[in-house]
Short mmCIF file of C-alpha atoms in Angstrom, two decimals:
data_model
loop_
_atom_site.label_atom_id
_atom_site.label_comp_id
_atom_site.label_asym_id
_atom_site.label_seq_id
_atom_site.Cartn_x
_atom_site.Cartn_y
_atom_site.Cartn_z
CA MET A 662 -11.38 -20.09 -64.59
CA SER A 663 -11.87 -22.17 -61.38
CA GLU A 664 -15.32 -22.87 -59.86
CA THR A 665 -14.72 -20.68 -56.81
CA SER A 666 -13.83 -17.54 -58.83
CA MET A 667 -16.84 -18.14 -61.13
CA VAL A 668 -19.16 -18.31 -58.11
CA ASP A 669 -17.26 -15.06 -56.91
CA PHE A 670 -18.10 -13.40 -60.26
CA THR A 671 -21.57 -14.50 -60.37
CA TYR A 672 -22.30 -13.12 -56.93
CA VAL A 673 -20.85 -9.74 -58.07
CA ILE A 674 -22.78 -9.69 -61.25
CA LEU A 675 -26.14 -10.84 -59.59
CA PHE A 676 -25.53 -8.25 -56.98
CA LEU A 677 -25.05 -5.62 -59.56
CA ILE A 678 -28.38 -6.50 -61.42
CA GLY A 679 -30.15 -6.62 -58.00
CA GLY A 680 -28.83 -3.04 -57.33
CA LEU A 681 -29.89 -1.81 -60.75
CA LEU A 682 -33.45 -3.29 -60.22
CA ALA A 683 -33.77 -1.84 -56.71
CA ALA A 684 -32.87 1.53 -58.18
CA ILE A 685 -35.21 1.30 -61.19
CA GLY A 686 -38.11 -0.24 -59.44
CA PRO A 687 -39.01 2.82 -57.47
CA PHE A 688 -38.77 5.12 -60.60
CA VAL A 689 -41.21 2.80 -62.40
CA ILE A 690 -43.72 3.00 -59.53
CA SER A 691 -43.09 6.53 -59.13
CA ASN A 692 -43.64 7.03 -62.82
CA LEU A 693 -47.20 5.50 -62.51
CA LEU A 694 -48.19 7.30 -59.49
CA ARG A 695 -46.75 10.94 -60.02
CA PRO A 696 -48.82 13.93 -60.71
CA ARG A 697 -47.93 15.78 -64.01
CA VAL A 698 -48.60 19.39 -63.44
CA PHE A 699 -46.69 21.73 -65.72
CA ASN A 700 -46.82 25.52 -64.86
CA ARG A 701 -44.84 28.28 -66.78
CA LYS A 702 -41.64 27.95 -64.75
CA THR A 703 -41.79 24.08 -63.82
CA MET A 704 -39.14 22.81 -66.27
CA ASP A 705 -36.79 25.84 -65.77
CA THR A 706 -33.32 25.53 -64.02
CA TYR A 707 -33.57 26.45 -60.24
CA GLU A 708 -31.79 29.71 -59.38
CA CYS A 709 -33.47 30.78 -56.33
CA GLY A 710 -36.67 31.95 -58.01
CA MET A 711 -34.90 34.40 -60.48
CA ASP A 712 -34.75 33.70 -64.18
CA PRO A 713 -31.72 31.55 -64.82
CA PHE A 714 -28.87 33.59 -66.15
CA GLY A 715 -26.77 31.74 -68.86
CA SER A 716 -25.74 28.15 -68.81
CA ALA A 717 -23.76 26.36 -66.32
CA TRP A 718 -21.81 24.52 -68.86
CA ASP A 719 -19.46 27.37 -69.71
CA ILE A 720 -18.73 28.59 -66.38
CA ARG A 721 -15.11 28.71 -65.09
CA PHE A 722 -13.77 27.57 -61.88
CA GLY A 723 -10.53 27.98 -59.94
CA VAL A 724 -7.30 26.25 -61.38
CA SER A 725 -6.47 25.00 -57.86
CA TYR A 726 -8.97 22.00 -58.48
CA TYR A 727 -6.87 21.17 -61.39
CA LEU A 728 -3.73 21.20 -59.48
CA TYR A 729 -5.05 18.93 -56.65
CA ALA A 730 -6.39 16.48 -59.40
CA LEU A 731 -2.82 16.33 -60.86
CA ILE A 732 -1.10 15.47 -57.59
CA PHE A 733 -3.99 13.01 -56.79
CA LEU A 734 -3.14 11.10 -60.14
CA ALA A 735 0.46 10.84 -59.26
CA PHE A 736 0.01 9.85 -55.80
CA ASP A 737 -3.08 7.35 -56.17
CA VAL A 738 -1.46 5.28 -58.84
CA ASP A 739 1.61 4.75 -56.79
CA ILE A 740 -0.32 3.82 -53.71
CA LEU A 741 -1.92 1.32 -55.93
CA TYR A 742 1.42 -0.35 -56.03
CA LEU A 743 1.86 -0.55 -52.42
CA PHE A 744 -1.13 -2.73 -52.03
CA PRO A 745 0.21 -6.00 -53.63
CA VAL A 746 3.48 -5.27 -51.73
CA ALA A 747 1.57 -5.08 -48.39
CA ALA A 748 -0.14 -8.52 -49.27
CA ALA A 749 3.17 -10.10 -49.89
CA TYR A 750 5.23 -8.24 -47.28
CA ASP A 751 5.72 -11.31 -44.94
CA ARG A 752 7.18 -13.26 -47.53
CA VAL A 753 10.34 -11.14 -48.01
CA ALA A 754 13.10 -12.24 -45.75
CA GLY A 755 14.71 -9.81 -43.35
CA ILE A 756 15.16 -6.28 -43.34
CA ARG A 757 15.54 -5.84 -47.09
CA GLY A 758 11.76 -5.56 -47.66
CA ALA A 759 11.46 -2.81 -45.16
CA VAL A 760 14.30 -0.78 -46.78
CA GLU A 761 12.92 -1.05 -50.25
CA PHE A 762 9.54 -0.15 -48.88
CA ILE A 763 10.93 2.92 -47.31
CA ILE A 764 12.87 4.05 -50.32
CA PHE A 765 9.48 3.84 -52.40
CA VAL A 766 7.47 5.81 -49.97
CA LEU A 767 10.13 8.44 -49.61
CA ILE A 768 10.22 8.96 -53.40
CA LEU A 769 6.34 9.00 -53.35
CA SER A 770 6.30 11.58 -50.57
CA LEU A 771 8.43 13.89 -52.80
CA ALA A 772 5.22 14.59 -54.77
CA VAL A 773 3.63 16.29 -51.63
CA VAL A 774 6.81 18.19 -50.86
CA TYR A 775 7.07 19.35 -54.49
CA ALA A 776 3.43 20.57 -54.50
CA TRP A 777 4.00 22.25 -51.11
CA ALA A 778 7.18 24.04 -52.19
CA LYS A 779 5.38 25.24 -55.36
CA GLY A 780 2.64 26.68 -53.46
CA VAL A 781 -0.11 24.49 -54.48
CA PHE A 782 -1.49 24.54 -50.94
CA THR A 783 -1.58 28.29 -50.58
CA TRP A 784 -4.79 29.80 -52.23
CA PRO A 785 -4.28 33.21 -53.54
CA LYS A 786 -6.58 35.91 -51.99
CA LYS A 787 -9.12 37.07 -54.41
CA LYS A 788 -8.38 40.64 -55.64
CA ILE A 789 -11.33 42.96 -55.25
CA LEU A 790 -11.85 44.86 -58.22
CA SER A 791 -12.84 48.49 -57.62
CA MET B 288 -22.40 -28.24 -63.38
CA MET B 289 -25.70 -26.59 -63.25
CA GLU B 290 -26.98 -29.10 -60.57
CA SER B 291 -24.25 -28.15 -58.22
CA LEU B 292 -24.62 -24.50 -58.69
CA MET B 293 -28.51 -24.51 -57.97
CA PRO B 294 -28.38 -24.15 -54.07
CA GLU B 295 -25.65 -21.58 -54.45
CA LEU B 296 -27.86 -19.62 -56.83
CA ILE B 297 -30.74 -19.73 -54.59
CA ARG B 298 -28.59 -18.40 -51.74
CA MET B 299 -27.35 -15.61 -54.04
CA VAL B 300 -30.86 -14.38 -54.75
CA VAL B 301 -32.15 -14.64 -51.25
CA ALA B 302 -28.93 -12.65 -50.11
CA ALA B 303 -29.37 -9.99 -52.79
CA VAL B 304 -32.95 -9.40 -51.74
CA LEU B 305 -32.03 -9.27 -47.95
CA VAL B 306 -29.14 -6.86 -48.71
CA VAL B 307 -31.57 -4.40 -50.75
CA ALA B 308 -34.26 -4.63 -48.11
CA PHE B 309 -31.55 -3.82 -45.53
CA VAL B 310 -30.32 -0.77 -47.50
CA PHE B 311 -33.84 0.57 -47.33
CA LEU B 312 -34.20 -0.28 -43.74
CA ASN B 313 -30.97 1.29 -42.92
CA ALA B 314 -31.90 4.59 -44.46
CA MET B 315 -35.18 4.70 -42.52
CA ILE B 316 -33.26 3.86 -39.24
CA MET B 317 -30.59 6.33 -39.83
CA GLY B 318 -32.96 8.97 -41.04
CA TYR B 319 -34.89 8.69 -37.81
CA LEU B 320 -31.89 8.65 -35.62
CA GLU B 321 -30.36 11.61 -37.39
CA ARG B 322 -33.49 13.82 -37.13
CA LYS B 323 -34.07 12.80 -33.48
CA LEU B 324 -30.46 13.15 -32.20
CA SER B 325 -30.05 16.42 -34.08
CA ALA B 326 -33.29 17.74 -32.53
CA HIS B 327 -32.19 16.65 -29.05
CA ILE B 328 -28.77 18.26 -29.48
CA GLN B 329 -30.62 21.44 -30.42
CA ARG B 330 -33.02 21.02 -27.28
CA ARG B 331 -36.15 20.48 -29.42
CA PRO B 332 -38.31 17.39 -29.48
CA GLY B 333 -37.83 16.60 -33.05
CA LEU B 334 -40.38 14.18 -34.80
CA MET B 335 -43.42 13.50 -32.66
CA GLU B 336 -46.39 13.64 -34.70
CA VAL B 337 -46.59 10.25 -36.80
CA GLY B 338 -46.65 7.27 -34.41
CA PRO B 339 -45.11 7.14 -30.88
CA HIS B 340 -42.28 9.67 -30.94
CA GLY B 341 -42.59 9.77 -34.65
CA ILE B 342 -41.01 6.50 -35.64
CA LEU B 343 -43.41 6.10 -38.53
CA GLN B 344 -42.45 9.48 -40.08
CA LEU B 345 -39.75 8.04 -42.40
CA LEU B 346 -42.20 5.45 -43.71
CA ILE B 347 -44.75 8.27 -44.54
CA ASP B 348 -41.82 10.25 -46.09
CA GLY B 349 -40.82 7.39 -48.27
CA LEU B 350 -44.39 7.23 -49.54
CA LYS B 351 -44.75 10.74 -49.95
CA LEU B 352 -41.31 10.93 -52.13
CA ILE B 353 -42.64 8.10 -54.47
CA GLY B 354 -45.82 10.16 -55.11
CA LYS B 355 -43.86 13.20 -56.13
CA GLN B 356 -43.43 14.53 -59.56
CA LEU B 357 -40.23 13.97 -61.34
CA VAL B 358 -39.07 17.26 -62.68
CA ILE B 359 -36.31 16.98 -65.40
CA PRO B 360 -35.17 20.59 -66.08
CA GLU B 361 -35.50 21.53 -69.86
CA LYS B 362 -31.97 22.54 -70.15
CA SER B 363 -30.45 19.58 -68.52
CA ASP B 364 -28.79 16.52 -70.19
CA HIS B 365 -32.03 14.29 -70.01
CA PHE B 366 -30.41 10.95 -70.29
CA LEU B 367 -27.49 11.46 -67.71
CA PHE B 368 -29.91 13.25 -65.52
CA ARG B 369 -32.12 10.24 -65.36
CA LEU B 370 -29.00 7.87 -65.25
CA ALA B 371 -27.15 9.54 -62.21
CA PRO B 372 -29.44 8.30 -59.42
CA VAL B 373 -29.63 4.80 -60.58
CA LEU B 374 -25.77 4.84 -61.01
CA SER B 375 -25.26 6.11 -57.46
CA PHE B 376 -27.80 3.51 -55.98
CA ALA B 377 -26.70 0.33 -57.74
CA PRO B 378 -23.11 -0.05 -56.65
CA VAL B 379 -23.88 0.37 -52.68
CA VAL B 380 -25.30 -3.08 -52.49
CA LEU B 381 -22.16 -4.64 -53.81
CA PRO B 382 -19.75 -4.12 -50.80
CA PHE B 383 -22.35 -5.84 -48.64
CA ILE B 384 -21.12 -8.97 -50.30
CA VAL B 385 -17.70 -9.26 -48.32
CA ILE B 386 -18.69 -7.47 -45.01
CA PRO B 387 -18.29 -10.29 -42.32
CA PHE B 388 -21.60 -9.86 -40.06
CA SER B 389 -20.58 -12.67 -37.94
CA ARG B 390 -18.20 -15.73 -37.57
CA LYS B 391 -20.27 -17.75 -40.24
CA LEU B 392 -22.54 -14.99 -41.55
CA VAL B 393 -20.72 -13.39 -44.50
CA ILE B 394 -22.40 -13.41 -48.01
CA ARG B 395 -19.21 -14.36 -49.76
CA ASP B 396 -15.54 -13.91 -48.46
CA LEU B 397 -13.71 -12.82 -51.54
CA ASP B 398 -9.95 -12.88 -51.03
CA VAL B 399 -9.68 -9.46 -52.46
CA GLY B 400 -12.49 -8.08 -50.35
CA LEU B 401 -11.01 -4.83 -48.96
CA ILE B 402 -9.65 -3.70 -52.57
CA PHE B 403 -13.32 -4.79 -53.69
CA ILE B 404 -15.04 -2.28 -51.41
CA LEU B 405 -12.51 0.33 -52.13
CA ALA B 406 -13.05 0.08 -55.82
CA ILE B 407 -16.65 -0.02 -55.73
CA SER B 408 -17.03 2.93 -53.13
CA SER B 409 -14.84 5.24 -55.39
CA LEU B 410 -17.54 4.84 -58.27
CA ASN B 411 -19.45 7.18 -56.01
CA VAL B 412 -17.41 10.23 -57.21
CA LEU B 413 -18.29 9.61 -60.74
CA THR B 414 -21.97 9.66 -60.11
CA ILE B 415 -21.74 12.78 -58.28
CA LEU B 416 -20.11 14.34 -61.23
CA VAL B 417 -22.62 12.90 -63.56
CA ALA B 418 -25.45 14.35 -61.43
CA GLY B 419 -23.99 17.75 -61.04
CA TRP B 420 -22.84 18.16 -64.61
CA SER B 421 -26.12 16.99 -66.18
CA SER B 422 -28.36 19.08 -64.15
CA ASN B 423 -26.83 22.35 -65.94
CA ASN B 424 -27.29 24.18 -62.71
CA LYS B 425 -24.54 26.36 -61.32
CA TYR B 426 -25.19 25.23 -57.82
CA SER B 427 -24.94 21.57 -58.82
CA LEU B 428 -21.88 22.09 -60.87
CA PHE B 429 -19.92 23.77 -58.26
CA GLY B 430 -21.04 21.27 -55.74
CA ALA B 431 -20.03 18.46 -57.87
CA VAL B 432 -16.68 19.98 -58.74
CA ARG B 433 -15.89 20.45 -54.83
CA SER B 434 -17.19 17.00 -54.03
CA VAL B 435 -14.82 15.43 -56.87
CA ALA B 436 -11.81 17.30 -55.44
CA GLN B 437 -12.67 16.48 -51.84
CA ASN B 438 -13.27 12.85 -52.52
CA ILE B 439 -10.24 12.21 -54.40
CA SER B 440 -8.05 13.92 -52.03
CA TYR B 441 -9.44 12.05 -49.01
CA GLU B 442 -9.32 8.98 -50.81
CA ILE B 443 -5.33 8.81 -50.27
CA PRO B 444 -5.28 9.10 -46.47
CA MET B 445 -8.02 6.47 -46.33
CA LEU B 446 -6.06 4.09 -48.69
CA LEU B 447 -2.95 4.77 -46.53
CA SER B 448 -4.67 3.96 -43.21
CA LEU B 449 -6.05 0.72 -44.59
CA LEU B 450 -2.67 -0.07 -45.84
CA ALA B 451 -1.13 0.05 -42.54
CA VAL B 452 -3.59 -2.70 -41.46
CA VAL B 453 -3.04 -4.74 -44.62
CA LEU B 454 0.82 -4.59 -43.87
CA MET B 455 0.15 -6.25 -40.29
CA THR B 456 -2.27 -9.05 -41.46
CA GLY B 457 -0.95 -9.70 -44.88
CA THR B 458 -4.40 -10.35 -46.29
CA PHE B 459 -7.24 -8.53 -48.02
CA SER B 460 -9.94 -10.94 -46.74
CA LEU B 461 -12.09 -9.08 -44.22
CA GLN B 462 -12.72 -12.44 -42.44
CA GLY B 463 -9.02 -12.94 -42.27
CA ILE B 464 -8.43 -9.36 -40.95
CA VAL B 465 -11.01 -9.95 -38.13
CA ALA B 466 -9.33 -13.20 -37.41
CA ALA B 467 -6.01 -11.45 -36.95
CA GLN B 468 -7.58 -9.30 -34.13
CA GLY B 469 -8.09 -12.16 -31.71
CA LYS B 470 -5.80 -11.12 -28.98
CA ILE B 471 -5.95 -7.08 -29.45
CA TRP B 472 -8.05 -4.93 -31.56
CA PHE B 473 -6.20 -2.77 -34.14
CA PHE B 474 -7.26 0.61 -32.97
CA LEU B 475 -5.08 0.15 -30.09
CA ILE B 476 -2.00 -0.77 -32.10
CA GLN B 477 -2.87 1.68 -34.95
CA PRO B 478 -4.45 4.69 -33.19
CA ILE B 479 -3.26 7.08 -35.94
CA ALA B 480 -4.58 5.04 -38.85
CA PHE B 481 -7.83 4.59 -37.04
CA ILE B 482 -8.31 8.65 -36.49
CA THR B 483 -7.18 9.07 -39.98
CA TYR B 484 -9.65 6.59 -41.36
CA ILE B 485 -12.54 8.13 -39.42
CA ILE B 486 -11.75 11.72 -40.53
CA ALA B 487 -11.42 10.46 -44.27
CA GLY B 488 -14.52 8.55 -43.94
CA VAL B 489 -16.42 11.56 -42.80
CA ALA B 490 -15.19 13.49 -45.82
CA GLU B 491 -15.86 10.64 -48.21
CA THR B 492 -19.38 10.56 -47.13
CA ASN B 493 -19.70 14.19 -47.64
CA ARG B 494 -20.96 14.90 -43.99
CA ALA B 495 -20.59 17.92 -41.86
CA PRO B 496 -17.99 19.44 -40.91
CA PHE B 497 -16.83 18.38 -44.50
CA ASP B 498 -20.30 18.84 -46.27
CA LEU B 499 -18.94 21.65 -48.49
CA PRO B 500 -20.57 19.85 -51.65
CA GLU B 501 -23.86 20.31 -50.02
CA ALA B 502 -23.18 23.77 -48.05
CA GLU B 503 -26.88 24.74 -48.15
CA SER B 504 -26.15 28.35 -47.13
CA GLU B 505 -24.07 28.81 -50.42
CA LEU B 506 -25.00 25.98 -52.74
CA THR B 507 -28.59 25.22 -51.87
CA ALA B 508 -28.21 21.50 -51.89
CA GLY B 509 -25.02 20.99 -54.11
CA TYR B 510 -25.16 18.13 -56.71
CA HIS B 511 -28.78 17.14 -56.09
CA THR B 512 -30.20 20.49 -56.28
CA GLU B 513 -32.42 19.83 -59.32
CA TYR B 514 -33.56 16.33 -58.16
CA SER B 515 -37.02 15.74 -56.78
CA GLY B 516 -39.08 12.84 -55.77
CA MET B 517 -37.40 9.42 -56.34
CA GLY B 518 -34.09 10.92 -57.72
CA PHE B 519 -33.50 12.85 -54.53
CA SER B 520 -34.55 9.76 -52.37
CA LEU B 521 -32.21 7.39 -54.18
CA PHE B 522 -29.23 9.69 -53.36
CA MET B 523 -30.16 9.84 -49.89
CA LEU B 524 -30.48 6.07 -49.55
CA ALA B 525 -27.07 5.67 -51.24
CA GLU B 526 -25.75 8.18 -48.71
CA TYR B 527 -26.87 6.40 -45.68
CA ALA B 528 -25.81 3.06 -47.15
CA ASN B 529 -22.26 4.50 -47.86
CA MET B 530 -22.16 5.56 -44.31
CA PHE B 531 -23.05 2.07 -43.08
CA ILE B 532 -20.31 0.65 -45.34
CA VAL B 533 -17.75 3.20 -44.07
CA CYS B 534 -18.49 2.35 -40.53
CA SER B 535 -18.53 -1.31 -41.09
CA ILE B 536 -15.03 -1.14 -42.77
CA ALA B 537 -13.83 0.78 -39.43
CA THR B 538 -15.44 -1.72 -37.37
CA THR B 539 -13.97 -4.78 -39.32
CA LEU B 540 -10.48 -3.38 -39.63
CA PHE B 541 -10.09 -1.51 -36.32
CA LEU B 542 -12.76 -2.32 -33.82
CA GLY B 543 -12.38 -6.18 -33.97
CA GLY B 544 -15.46 -6.90 -36.34
CA TRP B 545 -17.81 -9.29 -34.69
CA ARG B 546 -15.64 -9.95 -31.74
CA GLY B 547 -16.76 -9.01 -28.24
CA ILE B 548 -17.59 -10.12 -24.76
CA PRO B 549 -19.73 -13.42 -25.24
CA LEU B 550 -23.40 -12.83 -24.86
CA PRO B 551 -25.94 -15.43 -23.94
CA PHE B 552 -27.03 -15.92 -27.68
CA GLY B 553 -24.64 -18.53 -28.97
CA ASP B 554 -23.62 -17.62 -32.46
CA TYR B 555 -25.85 -14.73 -32.72
CA SER B 556 -23.94 -12.69 -30.49
CA GLY B 557 -21.28 -11.87 -33.26
CA ILE B 558 -24.09 -10.22 -35.13
CA ILE B 559 -25.26 -8.27 -32.22
CA TRP B 560 -21.74 -6.90 -31.53
CA PHE B 561 -21.25 -6.03 -35.05
CA PHE B 562 -24.38 -4.13 -35.31
CA LEU B 563 -23.92 -2.36 -31.94
CA LYS B 564 -20.19 -1.19 -33.08
CA VAL B 565 -21.47 -0.03 -36.48
CA TYR B 566 -24.40 1.93 -35.26
CA GLY B 567 -22.30 3.26 -32.48
CA LEU B 568 -20.02 4.60 -34.92
CA MET B 569 -22.68 5.98 -37.12
CA VAL B 570 -24.45 7.88 -34.10
CA PHE B 571 -20.92 9.25 -33.42
CA LEU B 572 -20.82 10.64 -36.88
CA VAL B 573 -24.27 12.21 -36.50
CA TRP B 574 -22.97 13.69 -33.20
CA ILE B 575 -19.89 15.21 -35.05
CA ARG B 576 -22.12 16.60 -37.78
CA TRP B 577 -24.47 18.58 -35.31
CA THR B 578 -21.64 19.67 -33.18
CA TYR B 579 -18.94 21.16 -35.45
CA PRO B 580 -19.29 23.96 -37.86
CA ARG B 581 -18.48 23.65 -41.58
CA THR B 582 -14.74 24.22 -42.55
CA ARG B 583 -13.79 26.49 -45.46
CA PHE B 584 -12.83 24.84 -48.53
CA ASP B 585 -9.06 25.67 -48.73
CA GLN B 586 -8.75 24.48 -45.08
CA LEU B 587 -10.50 21.30 -46.07
CA MET B 588 -8.02 20.43 -48.87
CA ASN B 589 -5.05 21.57 -47.10
CA PHE B 590 -5.88 19.79 -43.92
CA CYS B 591 -5.90 16.73 -46.04
CA TRP B 592 -2.69 17.34 -47.97
CA LYS B 593 -0.61 19.04 -45.26
CA TYR B 594 -1.45 16.81 -42.19
CA LEU B 595 -3.45 13.79 -42.81
CA ILE B 596 -1.30 12.48 -45.82
CA PRO B 597 2.06 13.02 -44.05
CA PHE B 598 1.04 11.48 -40.69
CA ALA B 599 -0.58 8.58 -42.59
CA LEU B 600 2.75 8.13 -44.58
CA VAL B 601 4.76 8.27 -41.58
CA ASN B 602 2.41 5.84 -39.95
CA VAL B 603 2.69 3.29 -42.76
CA LEU B 604 6.61 3.49 -42.78
CA VAL B 605 6.66 2.93 -38.91
CA THR B 606 4.32 0.02 -39.33
CA ALA B 607 6.48 -1.49 -42.10
CA VAL B 608 9.58 -1.24 -40.07
CA LEU B 609 8.00 -2.50 -36.81
CA VAL B 610 6.59 -5.49 -38.52
CA LYS B 611 10.12 -6.58 -39.76
CA VAL B 612 11.71 -5.79 -36.45
CA LEU B 613 9.45 -7.31 -33.89
#
């Protein structure tokens, strides 16, 4: 490893340590100063003042979130490949780089077209149970 | 080896201390500005009691928050619940390493600067999920789920808009990108990328009109409902620091960074221009927040996927062709 990149890494690690210390420091001070008052409901989960009903960990949420996460995965990984391309773009001679770039992005955008055609972006109306 | 590193190490420690101090100061300035501006937008005086026009209010608030009890709900995951605020605050000091404040004032100009910032700021999603899940509170969990869906979706237009700039400059170093804007600032050449970036940035920092994760009328406070005292204030500090980072990327990439009409301060005029632009953008974000109503969640997601991403993709394509043709 060259000296410059070692200095780079030292900066990053030192700043990470600094950030952690700056986050933990106020906690320590707060731990020394805080009051410790415990009433009957202090440690309860907050649910607008009512008694908490069940646990939040077995709650179910809409499947749409999962679909968005799936297209995101497909999309984001592909965009990662575009960043090195962008950095080396001016080293490719002529129009060839642009053509290859366009082909890649067109195939990439099929992900959005597919999801759109499949109806991921139309949220079904909630059925009201009578 | 160690002899030559010594001045560099001192520089690192001084820089780290300054950045941490600045993160706290920035939260105080922004907290004051946000409350005062929102008050004036709503035609009320706002903070008036502590100090002239209430400028000392945020100092008192900080002291008060340190003195508050830390309540850890019995049914939560205790370890993760304590860890989440620390995890959310620790990475926000890292992007300051590469932000170019002036021609000479940059802590360390990494040559992967832009990717470094993007990588660090996407950690934010993880901490929100940890906070929301470990609270074992329904509001927190729903807020966290929404926040994750929103943040990962809006990351794509953000990446695409930055990609258009990188295509033009061919470098990830922020100092290099500022240097490339000598003749003309990029928001004039790349208006679509600039607008996309600002919209995505508002969504990434979870602010109105995209503050669905913290929609107080339905979710109380979203993922930090259960946090009190220092835990809550670390989330707030991180949010304001993230706002600063988003605005400073916008300034560096689109608004010419530290460039501006020369002021009679020599080398210091770069810093003044940089901070003027960044705080101008932040005031703009506050203005948006208190002017527009909240969107609905499906509208929010579909706005990203149906409009922002196609526009950003076309913008990237056009840029790629124009760079080669011109």
